[in-house]
Tab-separated table of C-alpha atoms in Angstrom:
chain	number	residue	atom	x	y	z
A	16	MET	CA	30.560	55.596	12.360
A	17	ARG	CA	28.186	52.158	11.631
A	18	ASN	CA	29.688	51.522	9.017
A	19	TYR	CA	33.194	51.982	10.031
A	20	TYR	CA	32.295	49.558	12.776
A	21	HIS	CA	30.789	46.665	10.948
A	22	HIS	CA	33.900	46.950	8.676
A	23	GLN	CA	36.139	46.863	11.564
A	24	LEU	CA	33.870	44.020	13.032
A	25	PHE	CA	33.143	41.627	10.256
A	26	PRO	CA	37.307	40.828	10.004
A	27	THR	CA	37.588	40.040	13.592
A	28	CYS	CA	34.317	37.792	13.387
A	29	GLY	CA	35.468	36.048	10.344
A	30	GLN	CA	39.083	35.674	12.054
A	31	ASP	CA	37.457	34.171	15.303
A	32	ILE	CA	35.261	31.665	12.810
A	33	LEU	CA	38.214	30.402	10.854
A	34	SER	CA	40.185	30.014	14.067
A	35	ALA	CA	37.575	27.977	15.724
A	36	THR	CA	36.785	25.857	12.635
A	37	VAL	CA	40.702	24.723	12.789
A	38	ALA	CA	40.852	24.140	16.754
A	39	HIS	CA	37.643	21.509	16.214
A	40	LYS	CA	38.848	19.811	13.069
A	41	GLU	CA	41.055	17.615	14.790
A	42	THR	CA	38.340	16.365	17.522
A	43	PHE	CA	35.884	16.389	14.511
A	44	GLN	CA	38.310	13.766	12.976
A	45	ARG	CA	39.013	12.046	15.879
A	46	LEU	CA	35.005	11.303	16.689
A	47	VAL	CA	33.936	10.659	13.182
A	48	SER	CA	36.778	7.999	13.050
A	49	ALA	CA	35.860	6.519	16.198
A	50	SER	CA	31.983	6.283	15.160
A	51	PRO	CA	30.781	2.679	13.891
A	52	ARG	CA	28.459	4.703	11.207
A	53	LEU	CA	30.269	7.766	9.936
A	54	ARG	CA	33.147	8.146	7.443
A	55	LEU	CA	35.386	10.953	6.997
A	56	VAL	CA	34.905	12.310	3.399
A	57	GLU	CA	38.126	14.033	1.994
A	58	MET	CA	37.439	17.471	0.799
A	59	PRO	CA	39.872	19.166	-0.493
A	60	GLY	CA	39.456	23.122	-1.160
A	61	TRP	CA	36.636	23.234	1.568
A	62	ALA	CA	36.794	25.861	4.030
A	63	GLY	CA	34.552	24.114	6.903
A	64	LEU	CA	34.466	21.820	9.278
A	65	GLY	CA	34.686	19.189	6.952
A	66	GLY	CA	32.617	16.069	5.266
A	67	VAL	CA	31.266	13.223	6.555
A	68	ARG	CA	29.364	10.223	4.952
A	69	TYR	CA	26.500	7.825	6.712
A	70	VAL	CA	27.046	4.242	5.975
A	71	PRO	CA	24.751	1.562	7.401
A	72	GLU	CA	26.244	-0.924	9.080
A	73	GLY	CA	27.441	-3.661	6.707
A	74	TRP	CA	27.001	-1.871	3.542
A	75	GLU	CA	30.618	-1.531	2.528
A	76	GLN	CA	31.040	-4.796	2.229
A	77	LEU	CA	28.207	-4.946	-0.592
A	78	MET	CA	29.498	-1.474	-2.652
A	79	THR	CA	27.809	-2.603	-5.935
A	80	ASP	CA	26.908	-0.097	-8.122
A	81	GLN	CA	22.763	-0.247	-7.099
A	82	ALA	CA	24.438	0.234	-3.567
A	83	LYS	CA	26.162	3.519	-3.930
A	84	GLU	CA	23.170	4.779	-5.747
A	85	GLU	CA	20.864	3.693	-2.463
A	86	LEU	CA	23.728	4.996	-0.095
A	87	ASN	CA	23.688	8.690	-2.151
A	88	LYS	CA	19.757	8.567	-1.909
A	89	LEU	CA	20.293	7.860	1.782
A	90	ASN	CA	22.776	10.686	2.439
A	91	MET	CA	20.527	13.080	0.292
A	92	THR	CA	17.281	12.837	2.593
A	93	LEU	CA	19.558	12.730	5.617
A	94	VAL	CA	21.265	16.339	4.362
A	95	GLU	CA	17.290	17.636	3.774
A	96	GLN	CA	16.518	16.412	7.264
A	97	LEU	CA	19.393	18.240	8.615
A	98	ARG	CA	19.272	21.528	6.910
A	99	SER	CA	15.408	21.943	8.482
A	100	THR	CA	17.390	21.881	11.756
A	101	ASP	CA	20.888	23.925	11.187
A	102	ALA	CA	21.431	25.336	7.337
A	103	ALA	CA	25.272	24.853	8.469
A	104	PHE	CA	24.889	21.500	6.962
A	105	SER	CA	24.836	21.177	3.212
A	106	LEU	CA	25.098	18.564	0.357
A	107	GLY	CA	28.761	17.697	-0.566
A	108	GLU	CA	30.601	15.427	-2.598
A	109	GLY	CA	33.894	13.473	-1.689
A	110	THR	CA	36.462	12.829	-4.724
A	111	ASP	CA	35.101	8.996	-4.750
A	112	ASN	CA	31.859	10.905	-6.726
A	113	LEU	CA	29.735	9.837	-3.554
A	114	VAL	CA	27.210	12.013	-1.086
A	115	CYS	CA	28.122	13.222	1.983
A	116	VAL	CA	26.911	15.472	4.706
A	117	ARG	CA	28.896	18.803	4.592
A	118	PHE	CA	30.019	20.848	7.571
A	119	GLY	CA	30.651	24.609	7.647
A	120	MET	CA	32.407	26.582	9.709
A	121	VAL	CA	32.035	26.710	13.472
A	122	THR	CA	32.409	28.699	16.395
A	123	ALA	CA	34.430	28.175	19.598
A	124	GLU	CA	31.080	27.620	21.622
A	125	THR	CA	30.166	24.731	19.119
A	126	ASP	CA	29.422	21.461	20.655
A	127	VAL	CA	31.150	19.418	17.681
A	128	GLU	CA	30.016	15.896	19.123
A	129	GLU	CA	26.291	16.975	19.539
A	130	LEU	CA	26.497	17.953	16.062
A	131	LEU	CA	27.996	14.370	14.865
A	132	GLY	CA	25.233	12.765	17.401
A	133	LEU	CA	22.597	14.885	15.481
A	134	VAL	CA	23.820	13.328	12.278
A	135	VAL	CA	23.830	9.489	13.479
A	136	ASN	CA	20.683	10.048	15.122
A	137	VAL	CA	18.840	11.468	11.701
A	138	GLY	CA	20.669	8.661	9.949
A	139	LYS	CA	19.125	5.981	11.851
A	140	GLU	CA	15.660	7.420	11.336
A	141	VAL	CA	16.146	7.491	7.659
A	142	GLU	CA	17.894	3.793	7.636
A	143	GLU	CA	15.126	2.508	9.447
A	144	SER	CA	12.243	4.179	7.131
A	145	SER	CA	14.060	2.827	4.166
A	146	LYS	CA	14.227	-0.545	5.466
A	147	PHE	CA	10.785	-0.461	7.017
A	148	ILE	CA	9.638	0.316	3.448
A	149	GLU	CA	11.583	-2.239	1.713
A	150	THR	CA	10.085	-4.651	4.366
A	151	MET	CA	6.444	-3.674	3.249
A	152	THR	CA	7.269	-4.455	-0.235
A	153	GLU	CA	8.748	-7.690	0.481
A	154	ILE	CA	5.664	-8.502	2.646
A	155	VAL	CA	3.617	-7.430	-0.165
A	156	LYS	CA	5.454	-9.567	-2.613
A	157	LYS	CA	5.499	-12.812	-0.836
A	158	GLY	CA	1.763	-12.295	0.214
A	159	ILE	CA	1.039	-12.339	-3.385
A	160	GLU	CA	3.280	-15.373	-3.826
A	161	THR	CA	1.674	-17.020	-1.092
A	162	ALA	CA	-1.789	-16.757	-1.939
A	163	THR	CA	-1.229	-18.039	-5.444
A	164	MET	CA	0.341	-21.092	-3.952
A	165	ASP	CA	-2.381	-21.517	-1.917
A	166	LEU	CA	-4.937	-21.116	-4.513
A	167	GLN	CA	-3.363	-23.118	-6.586
A	168	LYS	CA	-3.235	-25.901	-4.020
A	169	GLU	CA	-6.634	-25.505	-3.154
A	170	ASN	CA	-7.976	-25.848	-6.952
A	171	GLU	CA	-5.808	-29.156	-7.373
A	172	GLU	CA	-7.512	-30.638	-4.201
A	173	ARG	CA	-11.014	-29.846	-5.790
A	174	LEU	CA	-10.227	-31.238	-8.704
A	175	TRP	CA	-9.345	-34.471	-6.948
A	176	GLN	CA	-12.320	-34.441	-4.702
A	177	GLU	CA	-14.443	-34.368	-7.712
A	178	GLY	CA	-12.638	-36.890	-9.569
A	179	ILE	CA	-11.916	-36.396	-13.046
A	180	LEU	CA	-15.443	-37.188	-14.021
A	181	ARG	CA	-16.898	-33.912	-13.811
A	182	HIS	CA	-14.174	-32.550	-16.177
A	183	VAL	CA	-14.988	-34.820	-19.238
A	184	PRO	CA	-17.701	-34.530	-21.580
A	185	VAL	CA	-20.149	-36.818	-19.902
A	186	PHE	CA	-23.955	-36.141	-19.704
A	187	GLY	CA	-24.427	-33.749	-16.791
A	188	SER	CA	-26.989	-35.302	-14.630
A	189	LEU	CA	-25.513	-38.959	-14.530
A	190	VAL	CA	-22.207	-37.207	-13.158
A	191	ASN	CA	-23.904	-35.462	-10.496
A	192	TRP	CA	-25.377	-38.639	-9.600
A	193	TRP	CA	-22.047	-40.105	-9.188
A	194	SER	CA	-20.228	-36.925	-7.831
A	195	PRO	CA	-22.599	-34.054	-6.361
A	196	PRO	CA	-21.567	-30.714	-6.696
A	197	GLY	CA	-20.622	-29.261	-3.376
A	198	LYS	CA	-22.754	-26.713	-1.598
A	199	GLU	CA	-19.830	-24.163	-1.813
A	200	GLY	CA	-17.803	-24.796	-4.899
A	201	GLY	CA	-15.051	-22.840	-6.018
A	202	ILE	CA	-11.983	-21.416	-5.046
A	203	LYS	CA	-12.247	-19.165	-2.302
A	204	GLY	CA	-10.287	-15.948	-2.045
A	205	ARG	CA	-7.600	-14.717	-0.340
A	206	SER	CA	-6.618	-12.034	1.763
A	207	LEU	CA	-3.143	-10.233	2.843
A	208	ASN	CA	-3.304	-8.810	6.126
A	209	LEU	CA	-0.293	-6.652	6.450
A	210	THR	CA	-0.644	-5.629	10.160
A	211	ALA	CA	-0.705	-9.711	11.370
A	212	GLY	CA	1.630	-10.478	8.325
A	213	VAL	CA	-0.774	-13.286	7.192
A	214	VAL	CA	-2.404	-14.592	4.351
A	215	GLU	CA	-5.890	-15.185	5.444
A	216	SER	CA	-8.817	-17.488	3.190
A	217	THR	CA	-11.943	-15.215	3.066
A	218	GLU	CA	-15.036	-17.859	3.113
A	219	ASN	CA	-15.867	-16.746	6.402
A	220	ILE	CA	-15.835	-13.035	5.524
A	221	TYR	CA	-17.993	-13.559	2.426
A	222	ARG	CA	-20.458	-16.143	4.227
A	223	TYR	CA	-20.728	-12.898	6.777
A	224	HIS	CA	-21.353	-10.443	4.471
A	225	MET	CA	-23.688	-12.546	2.638
A	226	GLN	CA	-25.870	-12.747	5.915
A	227	LEU	CA	-25.835	-9.261	6.720
A	228	GLN	CA	-26.959	-8.494	3.182
A	229	GLN	CA	-30.013	-11.198	3.663
A	230	GLY	CA	-31.282	-9.429	6.602
A	231	ALA	CA	-29.851	-11.094	9.706
A	232	SER	CA	-31.633	-10.913	13.132
A	233	SER	CA	-28.648	-9.530	14.911
A	234	PRO	CA	-28.571	-6.054	15.230
A	235	PRO	CA	-25.741	-4.316	13.565
A	236	GLY	CA	-22.587	-4.071	15.382
A	237	SER	CA	-23.515	-6.936	17.877
A	238	ARG	CA	-21.164	-9.456	15.980
A	239	SER	CA	-18.097	-9.156	14.558
A	240	PRO	CA	-16.748	-10.896	11.146
A	241	PRO	CA	-15.642	-14.279	11.936
A	242	GLN	CA	-11.988	-15.470	11.799
A	243	PRO	CA	-10.773	-17.048	8.599
A	244	GLN	CA	-10.531	-20.611	8.468
A	245	VAL	CA	-6.898	-20.661	7.239
A	246	GLN	CA	-4.054	-18.295	8.172
A	247	THR	CA	-0.378	-18.521	6.463
A	248	PRO	CA	2.335	-16.544	7.763
A	249	VAL	CA	3.894	-14.517	5.005
A	250	VAL	CA	7.170	-13.594	6.927
A	251	PRO	CA	9.008	-14.781	9.943
A	252	GLN	CA	9.640	-12.289	12.771
A	253	HIS	CA	7.304	-9.763	11.464
A	254	SER	CA	6.716	-8.013	14.789
A	255	ARG	CA	8.979	-5.068	13.588
A	256	SER	CA	6.971	-4.211	10.717
A	257	SER	CA	3.449	-4.992	12.597
A	258	SER	CA	4.403	-2.612	15.015
A	259	HIS	CA	4.595	0.334	12.381
A	260	SER	CA	2.022	-0.446	10.380
A	261	SER	CA	-0.209	-0.955	13.817
A	262	GLN	CA	0.131	2.736	14.323
A	263	GLY	CA	-2.848	3.513	11.983
A	264	THR	CA	-5.470	1.640	10.291
A	265	PRO	CA	-4.404	-1.580	9.340
A	266	VAL	CA	-4.307	-2.091	5.455
A	267	VAL	CA	-5.728	-5.014	3.848
A	268	THR	CA	-5.258	-6.144	-0.067
A	269	THR	CA	-7.657	-9.080	-1.302
A	270	THR	CA	-6.624	-10.942	-3.844
A	271	THR	CA	-9.558	-13.155	-4.910
A	272	ILE	CA	-9.615	-15.916	-7.417
A	273	SER	CA	-13.101	-17.478	-8.450
């Protein structure tokens, strides 16, 4: 009796799901067409609700091979995160050989608008995460370039201040009499502060640590490191990346040339 019941129930449930999927397709296609970030993907032979592709705004004007590869990576990550919520999502591929989010069959009670909203929200999170990594990479790159330019400029200024006599083969005592060496010679280091998005000079930091090593009279913790003398912004409008990096311990990459 039990087997007979299951055999009779399965065709009925299957037919209901198939009918519900067909009925929801029109709503599905209409909502996707109205979304600024979703694109309907043609999937011949797929019995499910259909396929969509998440496309960040402006990407369709830059559909180079590299952009297509990045778009595939974004949608693959999107599917992975969606499957942790509902196994009905799966990875598909359209007739254009680009990856898409594939929707399975649904029931009559399924809220199609809610499912598409979930895809858009998760897609935005993946998109923002990708932009953040890209932004941080660009900041580090620009930080290294800025530090190199600062150090080169500082070295040129030092050569000018000391004069050319110090850099020609003349007796050292005579040169030192004409142009005494500075008390703090050498090129200062540079520190890239990812939290603030600036390149900072490090002479005050080194002087502070030297005082600590020499046994300064002030107790530990009573003084904070002095502010750097030179601060060069790496990129404008860094507030967005700063908010991300400030959630944890600030990361500082130090580049020192002496």
